[in-house]
Tab-separated table of C-alpha atoms and ligand atoms in Angstrom:
chain	number	residue	atom	x	y	z
U	1	MET	CA	-6.578	-22.667	14.814
U	2	SER	CA	-5.926	-19.306	13.259
U	3	ALA	CA	-7.666	-17.554	10.408
U	4	GLU	CA	-6.442	-17.660	6.817
U	5	ILE	CA	-5.986	-14.054	5.817
U	6	ARG	CA	-5.745	-12.843	2.228
U	7	ILE	CA	-4.854	-9.363	1.104
U	8	VAL	CA	-6.874	-8.206	-1.896
U	9	LEU	CA	-5.765	-5.200	-3.972
U	10	VAL	CA	-8.356	-3.700	-6.307
U	11	ASN	CA	-7.351	-2.160	-9.627
U	12	THR	CA	-3.902	-1.009	-8.528
U	13	SER	CA	-2.314	1.531	-10.912
U	14	HIS	CA	1.352	1.427	-9.923
U	15	PRO	CA	3.093	-1.946	-10.061
U	16	GLY	CA	5.641	-0.604	-7.559
U	17	ASN	CA	2.884	-0.451	-4.984
U	18	ILE	CA	2.043	-4.114	-5.572
U	19	GLY	CA	5.702	-4.940	-4.867
U	20	GLY	CA	5.640	-2.740	-1.760
U	21	VAL	CA	2.565	-4.570	-0.534
U	22	ALA	CA	4.231	-7.963	-1.093
U	23	ARG	CA	7.204	-6.812	0.961
U	24	ALA	CA	5.004	-5.437	3.753
U	25	MET	CA	3.066	-8.712	3.837
U	26	LYS	CA	6.145	-10.936	3.955
U	27	ASN	CA	7.648	-8.794	6.735
U	28	MET	CA	4.546	-9.565	8.795
U	29	LYS	CA	4.456	-13.246	7.748
U	30	PHE	CA	1.478	-13.067	5.413
U	31	SER	CA	1.607	-14.704	1.987
U	32	GLU	CA	-1.764	-14.745	0.233
U	33	LEU	CA	-2.007	-11.895	-2.240
U	34	HIS	CA	-4.995	-11.536	-4.578
U	35	LEU	CA	-5.144	-8.880	-7.284
U	36	VAL	CA	-8.300	-7.638	-8.970
U	37	GLU	CA	-7.645	-6.153	-12.417
U	38	PRO	CA	-4.172	-4.735	-11.741
U	39	LYS	CA	-3.272	-2.141	-14.413
U	40	LYS	CA	0.277	-3.530	-14.897
U	41	PHE	CA	1.185	-6.944	-13.556
U	42	PRO	CA	3.540	-8.777	-13.637
U	43	HIS	CA	5.986	-5.899	-13.881
U	44	ILE	CA	9.671	-5.287	-13.181
U	45	GLU	CA	8.810	-2.391	-10.835
U	46	ALA	CA	6.723	-4.733	-8.705
U	47	ASP	CA	9.646	-7.169	-8.481
U	48	ASN	CA	12.058	-4.358	-7.583
U	49	ARG	CA	9.895	-2.919	-4.822
U	50	ALA	CA	9.195	-6.393	-3.423
U	51	SER	CA	12.943	-6.691	-2.689
U	52	GLY	CA	13.009	-10.373	-1.860
U	53	ALA	CA	9.290	-10.947	-1.481
U	54	THR	CA	8.950	-11.953	-5.151
U	55	ASP	CA	7.649	-15.389	-4.104
U	56	ILE	CA	4.481	-13.641	-2.955
U	57	LEU	CA	4.163	-11.946	-6.357
U	58	GLU	CA	4.750	-15.249	-8.166
U	59	HIS	CA	1.936	-16.891	-6.221
U	60	ALA	CA	-0.418	-13.901	-6.442
U	61	VAL	CA	-3.853	-14.814	-7.802
U	62	VAL	CA	-5.295	-12.421	-10.392
U	63	HIS	CA	-9.099	-12.017	-10.685
U	64	GLU	CA	-11.370	-10.111	-13.015
U	65	THR	CA	-13.772	-8.961	-10.310
U	66	LEU	CA	-13.737	-8.348	-6.573
U	67	GLU	CA	-16.694	-10.729	-6.207
U	68	GLN	CA	-14.524	-13.541	-7.559
U	69	ALA	CA	-11.596	-12.640	-5.288
U	70	ILE	CA	-13.716	-12.901	-2.146
U	71	ALA	CA	-16.225	-15.587	-3.173
U	72	ASP	CA	-14.927	-18.240	-0.729
U	73	CYS	CA	-14.259	-15.866	2.218
U	74	HIS	CA	-16.302	-15.948	5.425
U	75	LEU	CA	-15.433	-12.433	6.492
U	76	VAL	CA	-14.696	-9.554	4.136
U	77	VAL	CA	-13.215	-6.322	5.390
U	78	GLY	CA	-12.843	-3.227	3.247
U	79	THR	CA	-10.359	-0.480	3.996
U	80	SER	CA	-11.209	3.159	3.580
U	81	ALA	CA	-9.299	6.391	4.037
U	82	ARG	CA	-12.455	8.435	4.620
U	83	GLY	CA	-16.076	8.223	5.727
U	84	ARG	CA	-18.745	7.307	3.185
U	85	HIS	CA	-22.357	8.280	2.635
U	86	ILE	CA	-24.076	5.274	4.188
U	87	PRO	CA	-22.681	4.509	7.637
U	88	TRP	CA	-21.223	1.002	7.872
U	89	PRO	CA	-19.654	-0.802	10.841
U	90	VAL	CA	-16.217	0.826	11.016
U	91	VAL	CA	-13.393	-0.558	13.138
U	92	ASP	CA	-9.776	0.449	13.607
U	93	PRO	CA	-6.955	-2.012	12.789
U	94	ARG	CA	-6.676	-3.174	16.422
U	95	GLU	CA	-10.380	-3.867	16.649
U	96	LEU	CA	-10.132	-5.721	13.353
U	97	SER	CA	-7.357	-7.873	14.844
U	98	SER	CA	-9.520	-8.814	17.773
U	99	ILE	CA	-12.404	-9.727	15.435
U	100	VAL	CA	-9.987	-11.856	13.394
U	101	SER	CA	-8.573	-13.496	16.559
U	102	SER	CA	-12.019	-14.684	17.535
U	103	ALA	CA	-12.884	-15.875	14.032
U	104	GLY	CA	-11.200	-19.289	14.453
U	105	ASP	CA	-10.056	-20.961	11.232
U	106	LYS	CA	-12.214	-18.876	8.895
U	107	LYS	CA	-11.102	-17.351	5.582
U	108	ILE	CA	-10.800	-13.597	5.800
U	109	ALA	CA	-10.221	-11.041	3.037
U	110	VAL	CA	-8.875	-7.565	3.709
U	111	VAL	CA	-9.564	-5.448	0.631
U	112	PHE	CA	-7.577	-2.360	-0.389
U	113	GLY	CA	-8.582	0.200	-2.996
U	114	ARG	CA	-7.129	2.190	-5.868
U	115	GLU	CA	-4.364	4.703	-5.189
U	116	ASP	CA	-6.429	7.623	-6.565
U	117	ARG	CA	-10.026	6.763	-5.636
U	118	GLY	CA	-9.970	3.981	-3.069
U	119	LEU	CA	-12.852	1.473	-3.210
U	120	THR	CA	-16.200	2.350	-4.793
U	121	ASN	CA	-19.326	2.350	-2.637
U	122	GLU	CA	-20.483	-0.815	-4.431
U	123	GLU	CA	-17.213	-2.532	-3.532
U	124	LEU	CA	-17.411	-1.325	0.074
U	125	HIS	CA	-20.956	-2.686	0.273
U	126	LEU	CA	-19.607	-6.197	-0.380
U	127	CYS	CA	-17.806	-5.999	2.977
U	128	HIS	CA	-18.972	-7.022	6.454
U	129	HIS	CA	-16.826	-4.364	8.127
U	130	HIS	CA	-14.844	-1.341	7.109
U	131	VAL	CA	-11.437	-0.587	8.582
U	132	HIS	CA	-10.164	2.922	8.912
U	133	ILE	CA	-6.628	3.666	10.110
U	134	PRO	CA	-7.201	6.685	12.359
U	135	SER	CA	-4.863	9.002	10.463
U	136	ASN	CA	-4.780	12.802	10.408
U	137	PRO	CA	-8.336	13.845	9.352
U	138	ASP	CA	-6.818	16.644	7.234
U	139	PHE	CA	-4.438	14.227	5.479
U	140	SER	CA	-5.981	10.811	5.904
U	141	SER	CA	-4.853	8.789	2.923
U	142	LEU	CA	-1.822	6.535	3.411
U	143	ASN	CA	0.204	5.060	0.584
U	144	LEU	CA	-1.276	1.676	-0.335
U	145	ALA	CA	1.708	-0.377	0.890
U	146	ALA	CA	1.889	1.689	4.097
U	147	ALA	CA	-1.797	0.975	4.778
U	148	VAL	CA	-1.196	-2.746	4.239
U	149	GLN	CA	1.812	-2.517	6.590
U	150	VAL	CA	-0.185	-0.945	9.419
U	151	ILE	CA	-3.015	-3.452	9.177
U	152	THR	CA	-0.820	-6.558	8.804
U	153	TYR	CA	1.317	-5.360	11.739
U	154	GLU	CA	-1.740	-5.173	13.988
U	155	LEU	CA	-2.914	-8.586	12.786
U	156	ARG	CA	0.523	-10.038	13.527
U	157	MET	CA	0.682	-8.485	17.002
U	158	ALA	CA	-2.683	-9.996	17.887
U	159	GLY	CA	-1.439	-13.389	16.644
U	160	LEU	CA	1.772	-13.122	18.690
U	161	TYR	CA	-0.128	-12.198	21.865
U	162	ARG	CA	-2.440	-15.144	21.307
U	163	GLU	CA	0.521	-17.548	20.942
U	164	GLN	CA	2.177	-16.125	24.061
U	165	ALA	CA	-0.990	-16.470	26.085
U	166	GLU	CA	-1.202	-20.125	25.067
U	167	GLU	CA	2.489	-20.871	25.783
U	168	HIS	CA	2.999	-19.032	29.067
U	169	LYS	CA	0.716	-20.601	31.581
U	170	PRO	CA	0.765	-18.850	34.940
U	171	GLN	CA	3.461	-20.099	37.278
U	172	TRP	CA	0.875	-21.776	39.490
U	173	GLY	CA	-0.311	-23.776	36.504
U	174	THR	CA	0.022	-27.540	36.193
U	175	ASP	CA	3.486	-27.325	34.599
U	176	TRP	CA	5.168	-26.118	37.822
U	177	ASP	CA	7.680	-28.812	38.870
U	178	ILE	CA	7.158	-28.694	42.654
U	179	ASP	CA	3.922	-28.519	44.584
U	180	LEU	CA	3.004	-25.072	45.763
U	181	ALA	CA	3.179	-24.418	49.488
U	182	GLU	CA	-0.086	-24.842	51.282
U	183	SER	CA	-1.513	-22.192	53.526
U	184	ALA	CA	-0.473	-24.142	56.646
U	185	ASP	CA	3.153	-24.282	55.359
U	186	LEU	CA	3.080	-20.543	54.822
U	187	GLU	CA	1.608	-19.868	58.268
U	188	ARG	CA	4.409	-21.902	59.835
U	189	LEU	CA	6.916	-19.877	57.805
U	190	PHE	CA	5.397	-16.566	58.941
U	191	ALA	CA	5.355	-17.655	62.606
U	192	HIS	CA	8.973	-18.773	62.315
U	193	LEU	CA	9.936	-15.519	60.588
U	194	GLU	CA	8.238	-13.418	63.250
U	195	GLU	CA	9.950	-15.364	66.044
U	196	THR	CA	13.371	-14.947	64.377
U	197	LEU	CA	12.866	-11.244	63.726
U	198	ILE	CA	12.127	-10.812	67.437
U	199	ASP	CA	15.217	-12.895	68.337
U	200	ILE	CA	17.451	-10.601	66.269
U	201	ASP	CA	15.748	-7.457	67.649
U	202	PHE	CA	14.424	-6.410	64.280
U	203	LEU	CA	10.781	-6.685	65.302
U	204	ASP	CA	9.647	-5.089	68.565
U	205	PRO	CA	6.668	-7.166	69.828
U	206	GLU	CA	5.510	-4.098	71.829
U	207	ASN	CA	5.419	-2.017	68.651
U	208	PRO	CA	5.136	-4.393	65.654
U	209	ARG	CA	3.611	-1.780	63.274
U	210	GLN	CA	2.770	-3.255	59.846
U	211	LEU	CA	5.982	-5.252	59.495
U	212	MET	CA	4.471	-8.756	59.403
U	213	ALA	CA	1.633	-7.672	57.136
U	214	ARG	CA	4.119	-6.197	54.678
U	215	LEU	CA	6.346	-9.261	54.768
U	216	ARG	CA	3.324	-11.522	54.282
U	217	ARG	CA	2.319	-9.490	51.254
U	218	LEU	CA	5.853	-9.723	49.850
U	219	TYR	CA	6.103	-13.509	50.224
U	220	LEU	CA	2.535	-14.250	49.170
U	221	ARG	CA	3.005	-12.207	46.019
U	222	SER	CA	5.609	-14.724	44.860
U	223	VAL	CA	3.335	-17.762	45.416
U	224	PRO	CA	6.211	-19.899	46.811
U	225	ASP	CA	6.415	-23.669	46.444
U	226	LYS	CA	7.188	-26.177	49.204
U	227	VAL	CA	10.943	-26.340	48.511
U	228	GLU	CA	11.236	-22.552	48.567
U	229	VAL	CA	9.426	-22.393	51.920
U	230	ASN	CA	11.759	-25.083	53.285
U	231	ILE	CA	14.803	-23.090	52.160
U	232	LEU	CA	13.512	-19.949	53.880
U	233	ARG	CA	12.759	-21.856	57.073
U	234	GLY	CA	16.221	-23.468	56.902
U	235	ILE	CA	17.792	-20.001	56.809
U	236	LEU	CA	15.734	-18.921	59.837
U	237	THR	CA	16.758	-22.050	61.774
U	238	ALA	CA	20.429	-21.401	60.953
U	239	MET	CA	20.117	-17.801	62.175
U	240	GLN	CA	18.518	-18.928	65.446
U	241	LYS	CA	21.237	-21.522	65.927
U	242	GLN	CA	23.964	-18.896	65.495
U	243	LEU	CA	22.296	-16.715	68.118
U	244	LYS	CA	22.277	-19.552	70.652
U	245	ASP	CA	25.894	-20.632	70.032
L	1	SAH	N1	-7.994	8.864	-2.307
L	1	SAH	C1	-8.404	7.589	-1.862
L	1	SAH	C2	-7.328	6.993	-1.010
L	1	SAH	C3	-6.746	5.846	-1.614
L	1	SAH	S1	-5.361	5.312	-0.755
L	1	SAH	C4	-9.655	7.696	-1.047
L	1	SAH	O1	-9.979	8.767	-0.631
L	1	SAH	O2	-10.263	6.663	-0.741
L	1	SAH	C5	-5.305	3.661	-1.332
L	1	SAH	C6	-5.843	2.624	-0.389
L	1	SAH	O3	-5.032	2.593	0.785
L	1	SAH	C7	-7.235	2.855	0.118
L	1	SAH	O4	-8.220	2.450	-0.795
L	1	SAH	C8	-7.239	1.981	1.324
L	1	SAH	O5	-7.334	0.652	0.917
L	1	SAH	C9	-5.840	2.227	1.886
L	1	SAH	N2	-5.812	3.333	2.856
L	1	SAH	C10	-5.170	4.514	2.740
L	1	SAH	N3	-5.349	5.271	3.841
L	1	SAH	C11	-6.122	4.545	4.677
L	1	SAH	C12	-6.663	4.759	5.985
L	1	SAH	N4	-6.455	5.895	6.657
L	1	SAH	N5	-7.421	3.790	6.532
L	1	SAH	C13	-7.639	2.629	5.869
L	1	SAH	N6	-7.158	2.369	4.645
L	1	SAH	C14	-6.405	3.304	4.053
């Protein structure tokens, strides 16, 4: 189960930014947009900047207060371009993604502030965590839609990694079609290989160096199955037969 993530924009001044946020969200496969007291919405500039993500704008939920927008959320995260007076748990977007990954099917709100002043201290104090994108300390404030893009990208990456980890079991997992070779099979292969390498004068039994250890390491690294070991032994047998003929 994955978390339900909503993006909350507080008191946005420029409708174009709301459209930019919708676009950034849809690019990263997010759809839940909540707006607290937007100055101008709906607005043609929002639609224009959304360029195709207007469905997100149409379904956007408008609230009068931030408290209302987050009332049913289990985890609330506020974003901030700079440090505040009272220290609060601050994470970067990647750390936020790992918190969200372990949150199960909870409802999570990521709250973004005004273009000119960000979020007030009171608004930030409604949040469990604060997220800061580690930007240039001398020029730390990103455009609103750009900040949403960075954070939703990290959330998406964490989701993709999680899916991949679930899909790609290791090759020695239960979905492998043939039984893996047992240690005794492998030992027979290595003995056979050593014998053949001596037969073809590749391995000098008086001066074997690390050859067999290196070959063992090479084969063991691939965790071969029984059929693969049989093929390798078949090749060795064929080589020995050629030598005798
Ligand atoms: N001048 C404001 C910046 C507002 S930028 C201030 O100092 O707070 C508008 C919004 O974009 C911010 O409220 C925040 O939600 C987001 N944002 C911009 N830069 C950010 C950063 N470096 N880290 C996290 N959020 C950021």
